[in-house]
Coordinates of C-alpha atoms in Angstrom, one line a residue:
M274 CA -61.7 -25.2 -0.7
Q275 CA -57.9 -24.1 -1.4
V276 CA -57.0 -20.3 -1.8
T277 CA -53.7 -18.8 -2.8
V278 CA -52.4 -15.4 -1.9
N279 CA -52.3 -15.5 -5.7
D280 CA -56.0 -16.0 -6.0
V281 CA -56.6 -13.3 -3.5
F282 CA -54.9 -10.7 -5.4
T283 CA -55.9 -11.7 -8.9
N284 CA -59.7 -11.7 -7.7
P285 CA -59.7 -9.2 -5.1
T286 CA -63.4 -8.7 -4.2
P287 CA -65.3 -11.5 -2.8
S288 CA -67.7 -12.1 -6.2
E289 CA -64.7 -12.4 -7.8
L290 CA -63.2 -15.0 -5.9
A291 CA -66.5 -16.7 -5.4
L292 CA -66.5 -17.2 -9.0
A293 CA -62.7 -18.6 -9.0
L294 CA -63.7 -21.1 -6.3
K295 CA -67.0 -22.5 -7.8
E296 CA -65.2 -25.3 -9.9
Q297 CA -62.9 -26.5 -7.2
E298 CA -63.7 -29.4 -5.0
L299 CA -63.4 -29.4 -1.3
A300 CA -59.8 -29.6 -0.4
Y301 CA -60.2 -31.1 3.0
V302 CA -62.7 -32.1 5.4
V303 CA -62.1 -31.8 9.2
P304 CA -63.0 -35.7 10.9
A305 CA -66.1 -35.2 13.0
N306 CA -65.7 -35.3 16.8
G307 CA -65.9 -38.3 18.4
I308 CA -67.3 -37.3 21.7
V309 CA -70.9 -37.5 21.9
D310 CA -73.2 -36.0 24.9
G311 CA -73.4 -38.5 27.9
C312 CA -69.7 -39.9 27.2
N313 CA -68.2 -40.8 30.3
Y314 CA -64.7 -42.2 29.1
I315 CA -62.9 -40.3 26.1
T316 CA -60.4 -42.9 24.0
P317 CA -58.3 -41.7 21.5
E318 CA -60.4 -42.6 18.4
M319 CA -62.7 -40.0 19.7
V320 CA -60.2 -37.1 19.5
P321 CA -59.1 -37.5 15.6
L322 CA -57.5 -34.2 15.9
L323 CA -55.1 -34.8 18.9
D324 CA -52.1 -37.9 19.1
F325 CA -52.5 -38.7 22.6
E326 CA -52.0 -42.1 24.4
Q327 CA -55.0 -43.2 26.6
D328 CA -53.2 -42.5 29.8
H329 CA -52.8 -38.8 28.3
L330 CA -56.5 -38.4 28.0
E331 CA -57.2 -39.8 31.6
T332 CA -55.1 -37.4 32.7
I333 CA -56.9 -34.8 30.9
M334 CA -60.2 -36.5 32.0
D335 CA -58.8 -36.0 36.1
L336 CA -57.9 -32.3 35.7
V337 CA -61.3 -31.1 34.4
D338 CA -63.8 -30.0 36.6
G339 CA -66.8 -32.6 36.0
G340 CA -64.5 -35.0 34.2
A341 CA -65.2 -36.7 30.9
E342 CA -68.6 -35.7 31.1
N343 CA -68.0 -32.5 30.8
I344 CA -65.5 -32.7 28.0
E345 CA -67.1 -32.0 24.3
D346 CA -64.2 -31.7 22.7
I347 CA -60.3 -31.4 22.8
Y348 CA -57.4 -30.4 20.3
P349 CA -54.0 -28.7 19.9
L350 CA -53.3 -25.0 19.9
S351 CA -52.9 -23.1 16.8
P352 CA -49.4 -21.4 16.5
L353 CA -50.7 -18.0 17.3
Q354 CA -52.1 -19.5 20.4
E355 CA -48.9 -21.7 21.5
G356 CA -47.1 -18.0 21.2
I357 CA -49.8 -16.4 23.5
Y358 CA -49.3 -19.4 26.4
F359 CA -46.0 -19.3 26.0
H360 CA -46.4 -15.6 27.3
Y361 CA -48.9 -17.3 29.8
L362 CA -46.4 -19.5 31.4
M363 CA -44.1 -16.7 32.1
S364 CA -46.8 -15.1 34.0
T365 CA -47.8 -15.1 37.6
K366 CA -50.3 -13.9 40.4
N367 CA -47.3 -11.2 41.0
R368 CA -45.9 -11.1 37.2
Q369 CA -48.9 -9.9 34.7
D370 CA -50.2 -11.9 31.8
V371 CA -49.9 -8.8 28.8
Y372 CA -52.4 -10.9 27.1
I373 CA -55.2 -10.2 29.1
T374 CA -57.6 -7.3 28.1
P375 CA -59.8 -5.5 30.9
T376 CA -63.0 -3.4 29.6
L377 CA -65.1 -1.5 32.2
L378 CA -69.0 -1.5 31.6
S379 CA -71.2 0.9 33.7
F380 CA -75.1 0.1 34.0
S381 CA -77.7 2.4 35.3
S382 CA -79.2 -0.1 37.2
E383 CA -78.7 -3.6 38.6
S384 CA -81.5 -5.2 36.6
K385 CA -79.8 -3.9 33.1
R386 CA -76.3 -5.3 34.5
A387 CA -78.0 -8.5 35.6
A388 CA -79.6 -8.8 32.1
F389 CA -76.2 -8.1 30.3
L390 CA -74.8 -11.0 32.4
E391 CA -77.4 -13.6 31.2
A392 CA -77.1 -12.6 27.7
L393 CA -73.5 -13.2 28.0
S394 CA -73.8 -16.5 29.4
F395 CA -76.2 -17.5 26.5
V396 CA -73.3 -16.2 24.2
I397 CA -70.5 -18.4 26.2
N398 CA -73.2 -21.4 25.6
R399 CA -73.5 -20.8 21.9
H400 CA -69.5 -20.8 21.0
D401 CA -67.4 -23.4 21.7
V402 CA -64.2 -21.4 22.0
L403 CA -65.7 -19.0 25.0
R404 CA -66.1 -22.5 27.0
T405 CA -62.1 -23.8 26.5
C406 CA -59.3 -24.1 28.8
I407 CA -56.1 -24.9 28.5
L408 CA -54.2 -28.0 29.8
S409 CA -50.7 -28.6 29.8
K410 CA -49.6 -30.4 33.1
N411 CA -48.0 -33.7 32.6
L412 CA -49.0 -33.7 29.0
P413 CA -46.5 -33.8 25.7
H414 CA -48.0 -30.5 24.5
A415 CA -50.6 -28.0 25.6
V416 CA -54.1 -29.3 24.5
Q417 CA -57.6 -26.6 24.3
V418 CA -60.5 -28.1 26.1
V419 CA -63.9 -27.5 25.6
L420 CA -66.1 -27.5 28.4
R421 CA -69.7 -28.4 27.9
E422 CA -70.5 -26.2 30.8
A423 CA -68.7 -23.6 31.7
V424 CA -70.0 -21.3 34.9
L425 CA -69.1 -17.7 34.6
P426 CA -68.3 -16.7 38.0
V427 CA -69.0 -13.1 39.5
T428 CA -67.0 -11.8 41.9
P429 CA -67.2 -8.2 44.0
I430 CA -64.2 -6.0 43.6
V431 CA -63.1 -4.7 47.4
L432 CA -62.3 -1.6 46.9
Q433 CA -59.9 1.2 49.3
G434 CA -62.5 3.7 48.9
K435 CA -59.4 6.2 48.7
T436 CA -60.9 7.7 45.2
S437 CA -64.0 7.3 43.9
V438 CA -65.3 3.9 42.4
V439 CA -65.3 4.7 38.9
E440 CA -61.6 6.7 39.1
E441 CA -60.5 3.1 41.1
L442 CA -61.8 0.9 38.8
Q443 CA -60.2 3.1 35.8
A444 CA -56.8 2.9 37.9
I445 CA -57.2 -1.4 37.8
V446 CA -57.5 -1.2 34.4
K447 CA -55.1 1.0 33.3
S448 CA -52.4 -0.8 36.0
G449 CA -52.0 -3.8 33.6
H450 CA -51.6 -6.0 36.4
H451 CA -53.8 -8.9 35.3
Y452 CA -53.6 -12.5 35.6
M453 CA -55.9 -15.6 35.4
D454 CA -55.6 -19.7 35.5
V455 CA -56.2 -20.6 32.0
S456 CA -56.6 -24.1 32.9
K457 CA -60.2 -23.7 34.0
G458 CA -62.6 -22.3 31.6
P459 CA -64.1 -19.9 30.5
L460 CA -61.2 -17.6 29.9
L461 CA -62.9 -14.6 31.3
Q462 CA -63.4 -12.8 34.4
L463 CA -66.3 -10.9 35.8
H464 CA -65.8 -8.5 38.4
T465 CA -68.6 -6.1 40.3
A466 CA -68.9 -2.8 42.0
E467 CA -71.4 0.2 42.4
D468 CA -71.4 3.5 43.4
S469 CA -74.5 5.7 44.3
K470 CA -75.1 6.1 40.4
N471 CA -73.8 3.1 38.5
Y472 CA -73.5 -0.5 38.8
Y473 CA -70.1 -1.6 37.5
L474 CA -68.8 -4.7 35.9
L475 CA -64.8 -5.5 34.9
L476 CA -64.8 -7.7 32.1
K477 CA -61.3 -9.6 31.4
Q478 CA -60.6 -11.6 28.2
H479 CA -57.7 -13.7 27.8
H480 CA -56.4 -13.0 24.1
L481 CA -56.0 -17.2 23.9
I482 CA -59.7 -17.0 23.3
M483 CA -60.3 -13.6 21.9
D484 CA -59.7 -11.1 19.7
H485 CA -61.3 -7.8 18.6
V486 CA -63.4 -9.6 15.9
G487 CA -64.2 -12.3 18.7
L488 CA -65.6 -9.1 21.0
E489 CA -67.9 -7.3 17.9
I490 CA -69.4 -11.0 17.5
I491 CA -70.1 -11.5 21.1
T492 CA -71.4 -7.9 21.6
K493 CA -73.7 -8.1 18.4
E494 CA -74.7 -11.6 19.8
V495 CA -75.6 -9.9 23.4
F496 CA -77.4 -7.1 21.8
A497 CA -79.5 -10.0 19.7
Y498 CA -80.7 -11.7 23.1
L499 CA -81.4 -8.4 24.8
S500 CA -83.7 -7.3 22.0
G501 CA -85.5 -10.8 22.2
E502 CA -83.8 -11.9 18.7
A503 CA -81.4 -14.8 19.7
A504 CA -83.8 -17.2 17.6
S505 CA -82.5 -15.2 14.6
L506 CA -78.5 -16.1 15.3
P507 CA -76.7 -18.2 12.9
A508 CA -75.6 -21.5 14.1
P509 CA -71.9 -21.0 15.5
S510 CA -68.7 -21.8 13.6
L511 CA -66.7 -24.8 15.5
Y512 CA -63.3 -23.5 16.6
R513 CA -62.4 -26.9 15.9
N514 CA -63.0 -26.6 12.1
F515 CA -60.2 -23.7 12.0
I516 CA -58.1 -26.1 13.8
G517 CA -58.4 -29.0 12.0
H518 CA -57.5 -26.8 8.7
V519 CA -54.2 -25.6 10.4
L520 CA -53.0 -29.1 11.0
H521 CA -54.1 -30.1 7.7
T522 CA -51.9 -27.5 6.6
Q523 CA -48.9 -27.8 8.4
S524 CA -49.0 -31.5 7.2
V525 CA -48.9 -30.8 3.5
S526 CA -46.6 -27.9 3.8
D527 CA -42.7 -28.4 4.1
S528 CA -42.1 -24.8 5.4
E529 CA -38.9 -26.1 7.1
A530 CA -37.3 -27.5 4.0
Y531 CA -38.7 -24.2 2.1
F532 CA -37.0 -21.6 4.4
K533 CA -33.5 -23.7 5.0
A534 CA -33.7 -23.6 1.0
R535 CA -34.6 -19.7 1.2
F536 CA -32.0 -18.7 3.6
E537 CA -29.2 -20.9 3.3
S538 CA -27.1 -18.5 2.3
I539 CA -27.3 -16.4 5.4
E540 CA -24.8 -17.1 7.6
S541 CA -25.0 -14.5 10.3
P542 CA -28.2 -12.9 12.1
T543 CA -30.1 -10.0 10.3
L544 CA -30.7 -8.0 13.5
P545 CA -33.3 -5.1 13.6
F546 CA -31.3 -2.4 15.2
G547 CA -28.5 -5.0 16.6
L548 CA -30.8 -6.2 18.9
Q549 CA -30.0 -9.5 19.6
N550 CA -31.9 -10.3 23.4
V551 CA -35.4 -9.0 24.5
H552 CA -35.5 -6.2 26.2
G553 CA -38.2 -5.9 29.4
D554 CA -40.9 -8.4 29.6
G555 CA -43.6 -6.2 27.8
V556 CA -44.6 -4.1 30.3
N557 CA -44.9 -0.3 30.6
I558 CA -44.7 -0.3 26.6
V559 CA -44.8 3.3 25.5
E560 CA -46.9 4.2 22.5
S561 CA -46.9 7.1 20.2
T562 CA -49.9 7.8 18.0
V563 CA -48.9 10.4 15.2
T564 CA -51.1 11.9 12.4
L565 CA -49.4 12.2 9.1
P566 CA -49.8 15.7 7.1
E567 CA -52.7 15.6 4.6
N568 CA -50.3 15.8 1.3
L569 CA -48.4 12.2 2.7
S570 CA -51.8 10.9 3.5
A571 CA -52.9 11.7 -0.2
K572 CA -49.9 10.2 -1.5
I573 CA -50.3 6.9 0.4
H574 CA -54.1 6.3 -0.7
S575 CA -53.1 7.0 -4.6
M576 CA -50.5 4.8 -4.3
S577 CA -52.8 1.9 -2.4
Q578 CA -55.3 2.4 -5.4
E579 CA -52.8 2.2 -8.1
L580 CA -51.6 -0.8 -6.4
Q581 CA -54.9 -2.2 -5.6
V582 CA -53.5 -2.8 -1.9
S583 CA -54.5 -1.4 1.5
P584 CA -52.2 1.5 3.3
A585 CA -51.8 -1.0 5.9
T586 CA -49.7 -3.0 3.5
I587 CA -47.8 0.0 2.4
F588 CA -47.0 0.7 6.2
H589 CA -46.0 -2.8 6.6
A590 CA -43.4 -2.6 3.6
A591 CA -42.1 0.2 4.7
F592 CA -41.5 -1.2 8.1
G593 CA -39.7 -4.0 6.7
L594 CA -37.7 -2.0 4.8
V595 CA -36.7 0.2 7.7
V596 CA -36.0 -2.5 9.9
G597 CA -34.1 -4.9 7.2

């Protein structure tokens, strides 16, 4: 269904928005995936979200472990994924990828850690995006390939032994020196370590397939599996449907013409603080957290209620004024 920004602000609750959309026809239906289970050769008509020739598909089949029989779907990257992949291409094993997020978990027994790993494998098998890898070698552009089976490797960490196990693991997390080959799925890495009391698991996930919302869903489903409630989980949404709608929107929206008309009178760059070039590589960023005074916080909340927007919207507007 088609929703405009104006619709959201005019109908700011789910119930109001539902009523506004009730009479709408479906604006677009994503074409079905033509790769069936057991397929051992993929042709262009099987991948309707992609515009590749047969030789490009053969390249993909050669690159994927297990070949065509292990490919469930193929489609382009979303615009946000393209930006993240650009940064991945600039990273190496010696130059970390800033979009890898590490999480350190601790378990009181080896059996509990093993149960968590079993639950995580269950969740990975449920969601197509968690079985996805990214390929671009010898291809017109990068694509994401959903694997039918993505084995989650678990490797022990070789520790230096100069500090306690947990201190050394925390140092690894904080170091920022993380890298993974995104052409091999899943885009998750698991490393184990132990001391006399705890069994640790270092989980690294790539932002190409995961964000905070995704991590919350995984956590919820892991707990459901461990609680014996896996059968009650709803059928997972397919990431291909999101990609299909993104591609459709791009095809019917002439964004380039809009922005050319919008900014045609601008002849020189409008640079925030006069910074024309990137400074640094995104590593060693310094963060500052500031708690606002109560009276200012109260004013912001009052303005938010008056304008019917979130405090975040006000902060974004203020930031825009500063950099503008």
